[in-house]
Amino acid sequence: MTSAQTFPAASAPPKFASIGSPYFGIMLAVMAVVLILSNIGASKGVALGPIVTDGGFFLFPLAYILGDVISEVYGFKVARRAIITTFALSAFASVCYWVIIALPGFGDEFGASKQAALEGALGPVPLIVLASLLAFLAGQTLNSWILVRMKARSGEKSLWARIMSSSVAGEFVDTLIFCSIAASVIGISDFGMFVNYVVAGFLYKTLVEFLFVPVTALVIGWIKKREPSYGAVTGAA
């Protein structure tokens, strides 16, 4: 007679929430505003001592932090919907800038100066939006996918580990794609400056996300406790 074999119990499926409450809508709106403002700021090259970056550097990490919150609470499918919606709004903003610039202005000196200022500030934005679209779509999707896949293995445990791991992968892909397209728009012309731009951007964004992991975790915990449907959706979401 053989002894009975003991098999490890299957881990519980990961918990998520539906998007029926106001929390998702608020985060989606903030995410879209942050991305639109980042795209405008990114058209300006910024030199902080030896560091080369762009004018949207202080805003963009917030979009990824919001992406982490949405992915952890609502799952991959909802996060992907948020990414697509955010970029649709960003593309719409870019079309609006193009229309504003194309509209005939006043023919006096003041009107000409305002036209030149608009063209200088908002003219490069469509290219920045293209760079941001491809980069954020790839980076944020990878970030969300890794976070949700890790949650499927660990459940509610190891939140910090999955936030940090997914952020490193997502930010690297995002930064590399974005900088490759946006470098010429903001005036980066040689390889040394480009490497500086990529490395500085990646390290800065990742460092900011790491520093804000405690805050991100607190926000996630706060929303989970107040999201009425959290736990109602389980499995691959």
Short mmCIF file of C-alpha atoms in Angstrom, two decimals:
data_model
loop_
_atom_site.label_atom_id
_atom_site.label_comp_id
_atom_site.label_asym_id
_atom_site.label_seq_id
_atom_site.Cartn_x
_atom_site.Cartn_y
_atom_site.Cartn_z
CA MET A 1 0.00 0.00 0.00
CA THR A 2 1.54 3.30 -1.07
CA SER A 3 1.39 6.36 1.10
CA ALA A 4 -0.85 9.19 0.01
CA GLN A 5 0.90 11.97 -1.85
CA THR A 6 0.48 15.55 -0.67
CA PHE A 7 0.15 18.25 -3.30
CA PRO A 8 0.53 21.97 -2.57
CA ALA A 9 -2.73 23.85 -2.49
CA ALA A 10 -3.38 26.04 -5.50
CA SER A 11 -2.88 29.73 -4.84
CA ALA A 12 -6.00 31.84 -4.73
CA PRO A 13 -6.73 33.80 -7.92
CA PRO A 14 -5.72 37.47 -7.77
CA LYS A 15 -8.36 39.97 -6.71
CA PHE A 16 -9.43 43.01 -8.72
CA ALA A 17 -12.26 45.53 -8.81
CA SER A 18 -14.76 46.54 -11.47
CA ILE A 19 -14.80 50.14 -12.71
CA GLY A 20 -18.27 51.09 -11.51
CA SER A 21 -17.09 53.49 -8.76
CA PRO A 22 -15.78 57.06 -9.31
CA TYR A 23 -12.17 56.21 -8.39
CA PHE A 24 -11.18 54.84 -11.78
CA GLY A 25 -12.65 57.84 -13.63
CA ILE A 26 -10.73 60.29 -11.43
CA MET A 27 -7.42 58.49 -11.93
CA LEU A 28 -8.01 58.22 -15.69
CA ALA A 29 -8.69 61.97 -15.93
CA VAL A 30 -5.55 62.85 -13.97
CA MET A 31 -3.51 60.41 -16.04
CA ALA A 32 -4.68 62.03 -19.28
CA VAL A 33 -3.98 65.58 -18.06
CA VAL A 34 -0.52 64.58 -16.86
CA LEU A 35 0.33 63.01 -20.21
CA ILE A 36 -0.95 65.98 -22.24
CA LEU A 37 1.04 68.45 -20.12
CA SER A 38 4.10 66.19 -20.31
CA ASN A 39 3.90 66.18 -24.10
CA ILE A 40 3.90 69.98 -24.17
CA GLY A 41 6.79 70.20 -21.73
CA ALA A 42 8.77 67.54 -23.59
CA SER A 43 9.14 69.86 -26.60
CA LYS A 44 11.66 71.91 -24.59
CA GLY A 45 15.16 70.60 -24.01
CA VAL A 46 16.42 71.16 -20.46
CA ALA A 47 20.03 71.14 -19.24
CA LEU A 48 20.43 70.66 -15.47
CA GLY A 49 24.19 70.86 -15.17
CA PRO A 50 25.56 67.80 -17.00
CA ILE A 51 22.11 66.17 -17.19
CA VAL A 52 20.14 66.49 -20.44
CA THR A 53 16.38 66.05 -20.19
CA ASP A 54 13.15 67.75 -21.28
CA GLY A 55 10.54 70.03 -19.74
CA GLY A 56 8.13 67.21 -18.95
CA PHE A 57 10.56 65.27 -16.76
CA PHE A 58 8.91 66.17 -13.46
CA LEU A 59 5.40 65.19 -14.59
CA PHE A 60 5.76 61.96 -16.53
CA PRO A 61 6.56 59.59 -13.63
CA LEU A 62 3.15 60.42 -12.15
CA ALA A 63 1.48 58.79 -15.16
CA TYR A 64 3.33 55.56 -14.43
CA ILE A 65 2.46 55.70 -10.75
CA LEU A 66 -1.22 56.03 -11.69
CA GLY A 67 -0.75 53.15 -14.12
CA ASP A 68 0.57 50.99 -11.29
CA VAL A 69 -2.45 51.83 -9.13
CA ILE A 70 -4.92 51.07 -11.92
CA SER A 71 -3.19 47.81 -12.83
CA GLU A 72 -3.03 46.58 -9.24
CA VAL A 73 -6.64 47.47 -8.37
CA TYR A 74 -8.48 46.88 -11.66
CA GLY A 75 -6.31 44.48 -13.65
CA PHE A 76 -4.60 44.40 -17.03
CA LYS A 77 -7.66 44.78 -19.28
CA VAL A 78 -8.81 47.95 -17.51
CA ALA A 79 -5.26 49.32 -17.46
CA ARG A 80 -4.97 48.74 -21.21
CA ARG A 81 -8.27 50.58 -21.69
CA ALA A 82 -6.88 53.48 -19.65
CA ILE A 83 -3.73 53.59 -21.78
CA ILE A 84 -5.70 53.67 -25.04
CA THR A 85 -8.13 56.30 -23.74
CA THR A 86 -5.30 58.50 -22.46
CA PHE A 87 -3.57 58.45 -25.80
CA ALA A 88 -6.76 59.11 -27.72
CA LEU A 89 -7.18 62.27 -25.65
CA SER A 90 -3.53 63.17 -26.14
CA ALA A 91 -3.86 62.75 -29.91
CA PHE A 92 -7.00 64.91 -29.85
CA ALA A 93 -5.07 67.63 -28.01
CA SER A 94 -2.37 67.47 -30.67
CA VAL A 95 -4.94 67.92 -33.44
CA CYS A 96 -6.33 70.93 -31.58
CA TYR A 97 -2.84 72.49 -31.42
CA TRP A 98 -2.48 72.02 -35.18
CA VAL A 99 -5.85 73.70 -35.82
CA ILE A 100 -4.99 76.60 -33.49
CA ILE A 101 -1.70 77.19 -35.29
CA ALA A 102 -3.32 76.92 -38.75
CA LEU A 103 -6.10 79.43 -37.99
CA PRO A 104 -5.39 82.90 -39.48
CA GLY A 105 -4.28 85.37 -36.85
CA PHE A 106 -4.12 89.15 -36.67
CA GLY A 107 -1.81 90.72 -39.25
CA ASP A 108 -0.18 93.23 -36.92
CA GLU A 109 3.15 92.84 -35.13
CA PHE A 110 1.53 91.54 -31.95
CA GLY A 111 -0.39 88.87 -33.88
CA ALA A 112 2.76 87.80 -35.72
CA SER A 113 4.70 87.47 -32.47
CA LYS A 114 1.92 85.42 -30.90
CA GLN A 115 1.79 83.15 -33.98
CA ALA A 116 5.56 82.61 -33.83
CA ALA A 117 5.35 81.82 -30.11
CA LEU A 118 2.57 79.27 -30.66
CA GLU A 119 4.44 77.61 -33.51
CA GLY A 120 7.60 77.44 -31.42
CA ALA A 121 5.87 76.06 -28.33
CA LEU A 122 3.20 73.80 -29.80
CA GLY A 123 4.49 73.10 -33.30
CA PRO A 124 6.79 70.18 -32.33
CA VAL A 125 4.13 68.60 -30.12
CA PRO A 126 2.66 66.24 -32.79
CA LEU A 127 6.08 64.55 -33.11
CA ILE A 128 6.37 64.42 -29.33
CA VAL A 129 2.90 62.88 -29.17
CA LEU A 130 3.95 60.24 -31.72
CA ALA A 131 7.04 59.45 -29.64
CA SER A 132 5.01 59.40 -26.47
CA LEU A 133 2.28 57.27 -28.05
CA LEU A 134 4.65 54.52 -29.14
CA ALA A 135 6.77 54.69 -26.00
CA PHE A 136 4.02 54.91 -23.42
CA LEU A 137 1.91 52.31 -25.16
CA ALA A 138 4.79 49.83 -25.13
CA GLY A 139 6.24 50.75 -21.74
CA GLN A 140 3.01 51.11 -19.81
CA THR A 141 1.55 47.94 -21.32
CA LEU A 142 4.67 46.00 -20.32
CA ASN A 143 4.60 47.60 -16.88
CA SER A 144 0.96 46.62 -16.34
CA TRP A 145 1.39 43.11 -17.74
CA ILE A 146 4.37 42.32 -15.49
CA LEU A 147 2.64 43.73 -12.41
CA VAL A 148 -0.55 41.72 -12.98
CA ARG A 149 1.38 38.53 -13.85
CA MET A 150 3.38 38.83 -10.63
CA LYS A 151 0.17 39.43 -8.69
CA ALA A 152 -1.23 36.20 -10.13
CA ARG A 153 1.65 34.37 -8.47
CA SER A 154 1.88 36.21 -5.15
CA GLY A 155 -1.69 37.41 -4.57
CA GLU A 156 -1.88 40.37 -2.21
CA LYS A 157 1.72 39.80 -1.01
CA SER A 158 4.91 41.36 -2.40
CA LEU A 159 3.26 44.58 -3.61
CA TRP A 160 6.50 46.56 -3.42
CA ALA A 161 8.40 43.93 -5.40
CA ARG A 162 5.95 43.91 -8.29
CA ILE A 163 5.70 47.72 -8.42
CA MET A 164 9.49 48.07 -8.57
CA SER A 165 10.09 45.19 -11.00
CA SER A 166 7.41 46.28 -13.43
CA SER A 167 8.57 49.91 -13.24
CA VAL A 168 12.16 49.07 -14.22
CA ALA A 169 11.07 47.15 -17.32
CA GLY A 170 8.35 49.58 -18.37
CA GLU A 171 10.41 52.74 -17.86
CA PHE A 172 13.39 51.37 -19.78
CA VAL A 173 11.32 50.45 -22.84
CA ASP A 174 9.39 53.73 -22.61
CA THR A 175 12.49 55.91 -22.29
CA LEU A 176 14.42 54.20 -25.09
CA ILE A 177 11.57 54.47 -27.61
CA PHE A 178 10.61 58.02 -26.63
CA CYS A 179 14.15 59.40 -26.67
CA SER A 180 14.91 57.77 -30.03
CA ILE A 181 12.09 59.74 -31.66
CA ALA A 182 12.02 62.93 -29.56
CA ALA A 183 15.77 63.64 -29.44
CA SER A 184 15.88 65.51 -32.76
CA VAL A 185 12.75 67.50 -31.88
CA ILE A 186 14.27 69.04 -28.76
CA GLY A 187 17.65 69.69 -30.39
CA ILE A 188 19.80 66.67 -29.43
CA SER A 189 22.12 66.11 -32.37
CA ASP A 190 25.09 63.97 -31.24
CA PHE A 191 25.35 60.44 -29.84
CA GLY A 192 26.85 61.49 -26.52
CA MET A 193 23.93 63.79 -25.73
CA PHE A 194 21.49 61.07 -26.82
CA VAL A 195 23.02 58.51 -24.44
CA ASN A 196 22.91 61.12 -21.68
CA TYR A 197 19.26 61.80 -22.51
CA VAL A 198 18.30 58.10 -22.37
CA VAL A 199 20.30 57.19 -19.27
CA ALA A 200 19.35 60.30 -17.31
CA GLY A 201 15.68 59.92 -18.23
CA PHE A 202 15.56 56.24 -17.31
CA LEU A 203 17.41 56.65 -14.01
CA TYR A 204 15.38 59.69 -13.01
CA LYS A 205 11.99 58.17 -13.79
CA THR A 206 12.88 54.87 -12.12
CA LEU A 207 14.30 56.62 -9.05
CA VAL A 208 11.17 58.74 -8.69
CA GLU A 209 8.96 55.66 -8.90
CA PHE A 210 11.12 53.86 -6.33
CA LEU A 211 10.98 56.83 -3.97
CA PHE A 212 7.21 56.96 -4.33
CA VAL A 213 6.66 53.22 -3.85
CA PRO A 214 5.55 53.76 -0.20
CA VAL A 215 3.08 56.43 -1.34
CA THR A 216 1.89 54.28 -4.26
CA ALA A 217 1.37 51.34 -1.89
CA LEU A 218 -0.58 53.52 0.53
CA VAL A 219 -2.80 54.83 -2.28
CA ILE A 220 -3.39 51.28 -3.53
CA GLY A 221 -4.32 50.12 -0.03
CA TRP A 222 -6.61 53.12 0.47
CA ILE A 223 -8.48 52.50 -2.80
CA LYS A 224 -8.74 48.75 -2.19
CA LYS A 225 -10.44 49.38 1.15
CA ARG A 226 -12.87 51.92 -0.31
CA GLU A 227 -13.51 50.31 -3.68
CA PRO A 228 -16.85 48.50 -3.08
CA SER A 229 -16.23 45.90 -5.78
CA TYR A 230 -12.65 44.98 -4.89
CA GLY A 231 -12.42 41.21 -4.78
CA ALA A 232 -15.54 40.73 -6.89
CA VAL A 233 -13.37 40.22 -9.98
CA THR A 234 -10.84 37.42 -9.73
CA GLY A 235 -8.47 35.58 -12.02
CA ALA A 236 -6.96 37.10 -15.17
CA ALA A 237 -8.37 40.61 -15.37
#
